[in-house]
mmCIF file of C-alpha atoms in Angstrom:
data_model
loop_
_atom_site.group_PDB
_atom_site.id
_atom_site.type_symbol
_atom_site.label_atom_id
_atom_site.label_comp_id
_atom_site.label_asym_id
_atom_site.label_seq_id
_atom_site.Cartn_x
_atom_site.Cartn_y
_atom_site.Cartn_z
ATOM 1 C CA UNK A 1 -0.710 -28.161 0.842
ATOM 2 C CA UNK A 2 -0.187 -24.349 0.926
ATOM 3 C CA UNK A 3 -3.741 -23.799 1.939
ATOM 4 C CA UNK A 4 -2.060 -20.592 3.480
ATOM 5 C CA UNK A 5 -3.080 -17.242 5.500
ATOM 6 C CA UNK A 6 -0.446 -15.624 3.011
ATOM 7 C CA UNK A 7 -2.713 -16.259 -0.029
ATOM 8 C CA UNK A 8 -5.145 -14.416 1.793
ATOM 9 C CA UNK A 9 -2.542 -11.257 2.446
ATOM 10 C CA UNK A 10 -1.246 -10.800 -0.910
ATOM 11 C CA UNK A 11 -4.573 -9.991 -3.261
ATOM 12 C CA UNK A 12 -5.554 -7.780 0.305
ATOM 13 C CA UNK A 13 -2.220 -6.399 0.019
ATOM 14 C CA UNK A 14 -2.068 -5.913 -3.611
ATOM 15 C CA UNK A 15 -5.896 -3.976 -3.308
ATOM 16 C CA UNK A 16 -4.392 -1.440 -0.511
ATOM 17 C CA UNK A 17 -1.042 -0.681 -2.433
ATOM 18 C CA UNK A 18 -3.723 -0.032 -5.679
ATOM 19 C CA UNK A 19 -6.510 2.010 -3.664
ATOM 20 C CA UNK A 20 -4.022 4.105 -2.222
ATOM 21 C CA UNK A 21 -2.069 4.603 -5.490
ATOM 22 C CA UNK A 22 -4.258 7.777 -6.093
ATOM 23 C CA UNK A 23 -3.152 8.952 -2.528
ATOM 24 C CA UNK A 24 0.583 8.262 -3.209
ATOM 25 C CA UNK A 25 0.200 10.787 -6.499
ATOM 26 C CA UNK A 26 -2.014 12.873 -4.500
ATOM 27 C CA UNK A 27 -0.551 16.633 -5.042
ATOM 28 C CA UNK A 28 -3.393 19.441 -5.194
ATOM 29 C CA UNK A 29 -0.709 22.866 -5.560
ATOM 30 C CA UNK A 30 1.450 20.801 -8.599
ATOM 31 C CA UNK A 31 -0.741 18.588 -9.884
ATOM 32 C CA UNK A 32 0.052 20.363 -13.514
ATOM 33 C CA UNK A 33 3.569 20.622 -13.048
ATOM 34 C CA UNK A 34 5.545 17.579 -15.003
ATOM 35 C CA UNK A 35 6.079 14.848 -12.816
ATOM 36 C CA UNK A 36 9.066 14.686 -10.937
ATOM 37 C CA UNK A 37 11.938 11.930 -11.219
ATOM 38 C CA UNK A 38 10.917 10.513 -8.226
ATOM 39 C CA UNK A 39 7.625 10.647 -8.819
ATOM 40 C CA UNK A 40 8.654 8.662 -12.380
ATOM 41 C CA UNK A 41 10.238 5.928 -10.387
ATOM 42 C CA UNK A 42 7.928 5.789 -8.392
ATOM 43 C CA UNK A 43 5.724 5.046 -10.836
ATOM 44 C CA UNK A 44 8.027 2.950 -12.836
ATOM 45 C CA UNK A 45 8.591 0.522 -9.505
ATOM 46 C CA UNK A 46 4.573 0.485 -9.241
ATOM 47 C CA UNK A 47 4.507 -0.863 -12.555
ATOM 48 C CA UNK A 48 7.003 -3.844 -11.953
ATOM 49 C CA UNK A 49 5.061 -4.432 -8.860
ATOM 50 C CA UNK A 50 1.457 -4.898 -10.714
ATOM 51 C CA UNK A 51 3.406 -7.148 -13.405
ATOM 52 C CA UNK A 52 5.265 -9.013 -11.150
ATOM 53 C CA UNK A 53 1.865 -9.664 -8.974
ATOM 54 C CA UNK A 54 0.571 -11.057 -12.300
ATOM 55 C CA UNK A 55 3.622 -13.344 -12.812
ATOM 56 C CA UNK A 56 2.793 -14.577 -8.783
ATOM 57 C CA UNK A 57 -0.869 -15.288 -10.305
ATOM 58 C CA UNK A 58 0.335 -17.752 -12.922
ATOM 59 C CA UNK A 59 2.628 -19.668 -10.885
ATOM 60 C CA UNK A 60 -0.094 -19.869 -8.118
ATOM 61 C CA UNK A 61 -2.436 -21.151 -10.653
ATOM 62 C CA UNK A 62 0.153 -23.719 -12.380
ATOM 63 C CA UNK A 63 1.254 -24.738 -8.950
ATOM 64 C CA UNK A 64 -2.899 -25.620 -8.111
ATOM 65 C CA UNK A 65 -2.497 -27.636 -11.357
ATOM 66 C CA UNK A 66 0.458 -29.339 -10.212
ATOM 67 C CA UNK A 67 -0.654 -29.778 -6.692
ATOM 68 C CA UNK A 68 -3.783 -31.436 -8.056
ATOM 69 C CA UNK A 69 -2.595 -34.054 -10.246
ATOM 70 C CA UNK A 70 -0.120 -34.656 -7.149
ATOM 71 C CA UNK A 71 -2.848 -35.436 -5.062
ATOM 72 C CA UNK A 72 -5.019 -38.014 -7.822
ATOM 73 C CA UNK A 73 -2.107 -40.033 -8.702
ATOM 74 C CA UNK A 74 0.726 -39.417 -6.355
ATOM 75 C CA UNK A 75 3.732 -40.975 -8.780
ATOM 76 C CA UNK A 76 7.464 -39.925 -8.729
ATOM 77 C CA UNK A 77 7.194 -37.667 -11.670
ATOM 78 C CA UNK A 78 3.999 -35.795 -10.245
ATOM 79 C CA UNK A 79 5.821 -35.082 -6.587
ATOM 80 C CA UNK A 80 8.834 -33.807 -8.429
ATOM 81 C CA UNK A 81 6.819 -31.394 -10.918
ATOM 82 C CA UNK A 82 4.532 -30.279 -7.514
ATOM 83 C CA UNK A 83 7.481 -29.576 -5.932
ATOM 84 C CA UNK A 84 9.232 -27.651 -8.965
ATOM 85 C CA UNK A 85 5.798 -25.529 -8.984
ATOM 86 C CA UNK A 86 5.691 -24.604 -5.389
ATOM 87 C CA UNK A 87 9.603 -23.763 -5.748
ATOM 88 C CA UNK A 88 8.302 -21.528 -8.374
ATOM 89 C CA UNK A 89 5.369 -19.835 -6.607
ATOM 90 C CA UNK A 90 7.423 -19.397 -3.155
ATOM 91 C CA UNK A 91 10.047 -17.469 -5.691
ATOM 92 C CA UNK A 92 7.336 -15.560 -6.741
ATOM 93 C CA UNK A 93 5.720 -14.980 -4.057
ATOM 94 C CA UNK A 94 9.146 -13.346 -2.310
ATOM 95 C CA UNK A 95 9.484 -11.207 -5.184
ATOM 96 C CA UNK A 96 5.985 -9.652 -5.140
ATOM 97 C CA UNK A 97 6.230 -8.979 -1.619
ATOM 98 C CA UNK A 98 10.056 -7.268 -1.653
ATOM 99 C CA UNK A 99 8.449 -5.190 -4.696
ATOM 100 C CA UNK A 100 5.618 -4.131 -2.762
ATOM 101 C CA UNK A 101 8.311 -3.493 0.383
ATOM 102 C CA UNK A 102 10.027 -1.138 -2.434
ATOM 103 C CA UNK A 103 7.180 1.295 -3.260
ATOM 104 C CA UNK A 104 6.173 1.246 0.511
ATOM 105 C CA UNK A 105 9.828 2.293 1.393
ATOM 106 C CA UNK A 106 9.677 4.804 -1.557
ATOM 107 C CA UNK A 107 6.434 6.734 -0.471
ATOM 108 C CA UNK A 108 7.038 6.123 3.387
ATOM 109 C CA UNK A 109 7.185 9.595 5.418
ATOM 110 C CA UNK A 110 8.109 7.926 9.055
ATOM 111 C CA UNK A 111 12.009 7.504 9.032
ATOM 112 C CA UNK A 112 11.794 4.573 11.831
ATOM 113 C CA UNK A 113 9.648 2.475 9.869
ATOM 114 C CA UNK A 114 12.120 2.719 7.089
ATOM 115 C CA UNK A 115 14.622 1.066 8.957
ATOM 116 C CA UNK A 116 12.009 -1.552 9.677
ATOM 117 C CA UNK A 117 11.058 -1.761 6.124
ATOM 118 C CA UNK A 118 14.757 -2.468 5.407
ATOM 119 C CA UNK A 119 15.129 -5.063 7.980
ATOM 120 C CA UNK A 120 11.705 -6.841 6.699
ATOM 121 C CA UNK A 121 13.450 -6.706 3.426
ATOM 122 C CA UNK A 122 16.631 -8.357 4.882
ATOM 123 C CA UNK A 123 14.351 -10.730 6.153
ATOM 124 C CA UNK A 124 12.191 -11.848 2.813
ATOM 125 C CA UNK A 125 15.616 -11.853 0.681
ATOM 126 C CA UNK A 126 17.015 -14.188 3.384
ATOM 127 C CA UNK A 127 13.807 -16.466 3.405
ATOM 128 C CA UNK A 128 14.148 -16.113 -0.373
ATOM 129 C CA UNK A 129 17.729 -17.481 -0.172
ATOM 130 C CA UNK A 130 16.228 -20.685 1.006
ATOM 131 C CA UNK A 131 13.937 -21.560 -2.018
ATOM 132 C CA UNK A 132 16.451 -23.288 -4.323
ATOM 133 C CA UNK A 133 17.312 -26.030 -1.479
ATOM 134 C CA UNK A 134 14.206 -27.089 -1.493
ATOM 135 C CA UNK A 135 13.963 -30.610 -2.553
ATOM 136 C CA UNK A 136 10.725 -32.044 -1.198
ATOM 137 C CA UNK A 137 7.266 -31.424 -0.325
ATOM 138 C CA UNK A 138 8.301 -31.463 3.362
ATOM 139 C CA UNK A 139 10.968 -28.871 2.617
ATOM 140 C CA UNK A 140 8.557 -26.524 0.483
ATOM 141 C CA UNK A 141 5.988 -26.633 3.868
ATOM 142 C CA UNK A 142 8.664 -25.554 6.035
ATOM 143 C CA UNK A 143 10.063 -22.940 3.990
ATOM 144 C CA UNK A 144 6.548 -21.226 3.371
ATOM 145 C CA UNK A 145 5.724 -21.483 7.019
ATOM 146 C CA UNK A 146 7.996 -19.364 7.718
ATOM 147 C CA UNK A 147 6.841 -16.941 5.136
ATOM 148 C CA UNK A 148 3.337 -17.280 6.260
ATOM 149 C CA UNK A 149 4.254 -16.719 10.164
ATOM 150 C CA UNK A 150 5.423 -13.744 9.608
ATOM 151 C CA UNK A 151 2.982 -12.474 7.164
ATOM 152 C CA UNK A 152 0.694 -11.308 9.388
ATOM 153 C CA UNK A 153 3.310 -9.216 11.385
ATOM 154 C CA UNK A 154 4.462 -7.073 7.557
ATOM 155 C CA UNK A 155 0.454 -6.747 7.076
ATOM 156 C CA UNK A 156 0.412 -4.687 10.307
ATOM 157 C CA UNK A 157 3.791 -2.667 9.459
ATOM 158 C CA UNK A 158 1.789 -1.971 5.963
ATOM 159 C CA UNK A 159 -1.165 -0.765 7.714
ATOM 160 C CA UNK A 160 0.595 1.381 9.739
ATOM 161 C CA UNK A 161 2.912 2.653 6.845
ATOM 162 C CA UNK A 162 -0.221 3.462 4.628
ATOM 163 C CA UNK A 163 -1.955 5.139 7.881
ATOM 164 C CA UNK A 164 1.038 7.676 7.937
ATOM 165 C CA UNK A 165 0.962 8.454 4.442
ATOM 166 C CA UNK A 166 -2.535 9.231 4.374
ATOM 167 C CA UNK A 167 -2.628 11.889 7.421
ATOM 168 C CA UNK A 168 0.341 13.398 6.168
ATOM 169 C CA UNK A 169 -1.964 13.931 2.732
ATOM 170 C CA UNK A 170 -4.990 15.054 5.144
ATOM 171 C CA UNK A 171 -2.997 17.538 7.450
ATOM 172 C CA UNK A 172 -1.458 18.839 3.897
ATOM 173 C CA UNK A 173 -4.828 19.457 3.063
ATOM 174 C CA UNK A 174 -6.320 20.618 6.139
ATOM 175 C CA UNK A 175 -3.208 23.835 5.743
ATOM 176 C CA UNK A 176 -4.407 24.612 2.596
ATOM 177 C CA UNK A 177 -8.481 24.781 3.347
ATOM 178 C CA UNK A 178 -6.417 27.666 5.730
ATOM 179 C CA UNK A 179 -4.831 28.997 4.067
ATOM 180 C CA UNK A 180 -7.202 29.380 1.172
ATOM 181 C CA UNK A 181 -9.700 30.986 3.851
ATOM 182 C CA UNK A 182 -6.817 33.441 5.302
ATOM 183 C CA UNK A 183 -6.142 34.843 1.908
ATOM 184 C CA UNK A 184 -9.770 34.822 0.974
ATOM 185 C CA UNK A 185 -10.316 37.000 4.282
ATOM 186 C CA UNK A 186 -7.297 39.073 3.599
ATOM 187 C CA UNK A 187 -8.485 40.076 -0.031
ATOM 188 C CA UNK A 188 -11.885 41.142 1.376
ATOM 189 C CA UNK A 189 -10.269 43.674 3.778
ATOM 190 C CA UNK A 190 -8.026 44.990 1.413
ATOM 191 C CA UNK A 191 -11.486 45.693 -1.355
ATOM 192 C CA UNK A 192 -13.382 47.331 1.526
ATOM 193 C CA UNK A 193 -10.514 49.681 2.971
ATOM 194 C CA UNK A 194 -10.369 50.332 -0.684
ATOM 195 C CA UNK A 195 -13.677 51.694 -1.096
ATOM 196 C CA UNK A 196 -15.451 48.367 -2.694
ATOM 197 C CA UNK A 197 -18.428 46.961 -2.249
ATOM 198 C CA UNK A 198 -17.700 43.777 -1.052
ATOM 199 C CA UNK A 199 -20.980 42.997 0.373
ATOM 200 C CA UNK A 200 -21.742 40.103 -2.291
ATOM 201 C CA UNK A 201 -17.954 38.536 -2.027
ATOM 202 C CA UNK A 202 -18.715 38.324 1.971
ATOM 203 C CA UNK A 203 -21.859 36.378 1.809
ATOM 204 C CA UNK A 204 -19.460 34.199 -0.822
ATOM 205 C CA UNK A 205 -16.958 34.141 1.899
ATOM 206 C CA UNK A 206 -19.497 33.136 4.749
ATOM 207 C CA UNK A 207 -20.440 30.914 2.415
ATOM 208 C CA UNK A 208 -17.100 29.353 1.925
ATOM 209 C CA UNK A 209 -16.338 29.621 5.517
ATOM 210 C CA UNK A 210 -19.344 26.688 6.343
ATOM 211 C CA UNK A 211 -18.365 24.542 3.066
ATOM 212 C CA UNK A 212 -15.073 24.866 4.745
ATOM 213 C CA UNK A 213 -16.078 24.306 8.217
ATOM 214 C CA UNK A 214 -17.569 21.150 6.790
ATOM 215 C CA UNK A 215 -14.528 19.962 5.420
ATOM 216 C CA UNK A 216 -12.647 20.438 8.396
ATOM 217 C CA UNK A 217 -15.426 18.125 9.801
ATOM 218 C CA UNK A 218 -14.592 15.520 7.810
ATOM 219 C CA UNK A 219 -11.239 15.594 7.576
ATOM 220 C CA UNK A 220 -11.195 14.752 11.549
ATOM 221 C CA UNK A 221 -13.668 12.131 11.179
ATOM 222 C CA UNK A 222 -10.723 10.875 8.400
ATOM 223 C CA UNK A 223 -7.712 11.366 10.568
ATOM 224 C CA UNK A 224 -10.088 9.046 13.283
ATOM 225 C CA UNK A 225 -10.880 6.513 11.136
ATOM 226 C CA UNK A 226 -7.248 6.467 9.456
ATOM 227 C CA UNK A 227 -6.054 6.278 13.006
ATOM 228 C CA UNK A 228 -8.146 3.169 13.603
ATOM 229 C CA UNK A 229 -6.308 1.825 10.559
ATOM 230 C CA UNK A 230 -2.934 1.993 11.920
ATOM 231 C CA UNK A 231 -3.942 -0.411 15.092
ATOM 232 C CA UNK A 232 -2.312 -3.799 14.834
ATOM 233 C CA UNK A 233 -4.445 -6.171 12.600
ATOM 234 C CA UNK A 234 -5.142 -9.860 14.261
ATOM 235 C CA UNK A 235 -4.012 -12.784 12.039
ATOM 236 C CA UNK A 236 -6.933 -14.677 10.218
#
């Protein structure tokens, strides 16, 4: 029972939304400036999404329990407390995911995947909705198929989602490694008209220039390999 591709998704979930935390806070020109409200709620709603993963944890580990002594002895008062633990973990299980739809709607930068965000929130409230009905073992199966169907299709939507956010970060970058050189290049000029010696800042700047020819290297390479990660993912 629940032996499910969704208990896969959600720790694989759960590590991309924490890997690409530092991404999300990722600001290189106000990275001393106080952070802003939204980056506070943001913050805040990452928060409730790490505890409320935890609180999923428990009730997946009480429902095992549960499940277990289910399975060795099989009485009345066994089925009833297996079903009252999977009850639980499918209510958990909702809330971690409409959490972790939150913070992805918060830092998404593609307006037409929010409105698919907000329909696949629609959709895990409604599938939510369903939970306290649930009177069986039968009924509990059903109502986590569902869940676990369509799984696979949110894990792609998150991949792409996450994708976006992290060339948006890379072309940010890739403007200031030009800007950086422009002004560096500008500056130069403006010594030498002025009678400078600027012979030692120009090997510095040719320097520069092939550190930052490098980097632009590597920040294709990135934008390939981050477009590779916004392809659709097959189910497991």
């Amino acid at each position: 029972m629940f032996h499910t591709k969704s208990m896969k998704w959600l720790p694989m979930l759960c590590f991309c939304l924490i890997f690409f935390l530092g991404i999300f806070f990722w600001n290189p020109v106000y990275a001393q400036e106080p952070a802003t409200t939204s980056e506070s709620r943001f913050e805040a709603q990452y928060q409730t999404y790490i505890n409320q993963y935890d609180v999923y944890r428990k009730a997946h580990d009480e429902f095992v329990k549960k499940r277990n002594l289910y399975r060795t002895y099989g009485t009345l008062q066994s089925q009833l407390d297996v079903v009252a633990a999977a009850k639980a973990l499918l209510d958990e299980r909702a809330n971690v995911i409409l959490t972790y739809n939150d913070l992805l709607f918060t830092r998404n930068v593609d307006a037409a995947l929010s409105d698919v965000l907000f329909s696949e929130k629609i959709f895990f409230q409604t599938h939510q909705d369903k939970i306290p009905a649930i009177s069986s073992v039968e009924d509990a199966l059903l109502v986590s198929k569902e869940f676990e169907d369509h799984i696979v299709i949110y894990s792609n939507l998150t991949y792409q989602i996450l994708a976006n956010i992290l060339l948006a970060k890379v072309d940010a970058l890739e403007t200031e490694i030009t800007d950086f050189e422009d002004t560096m290049t500008t500056f130069t000029i403006s010594l030498r008209e002025q009678g400078f010696s600027v012979e030692k800042l120009e090997r510095g700047l040719v320097e520069s220039q092939n550190k930052l020819l490098l980097a632009r290297q590597n920040l294709n390479q990135a934008k390939t390999q981050i477009a590779n990660l916004s392809q659709p993912k097959r189910g497991a």
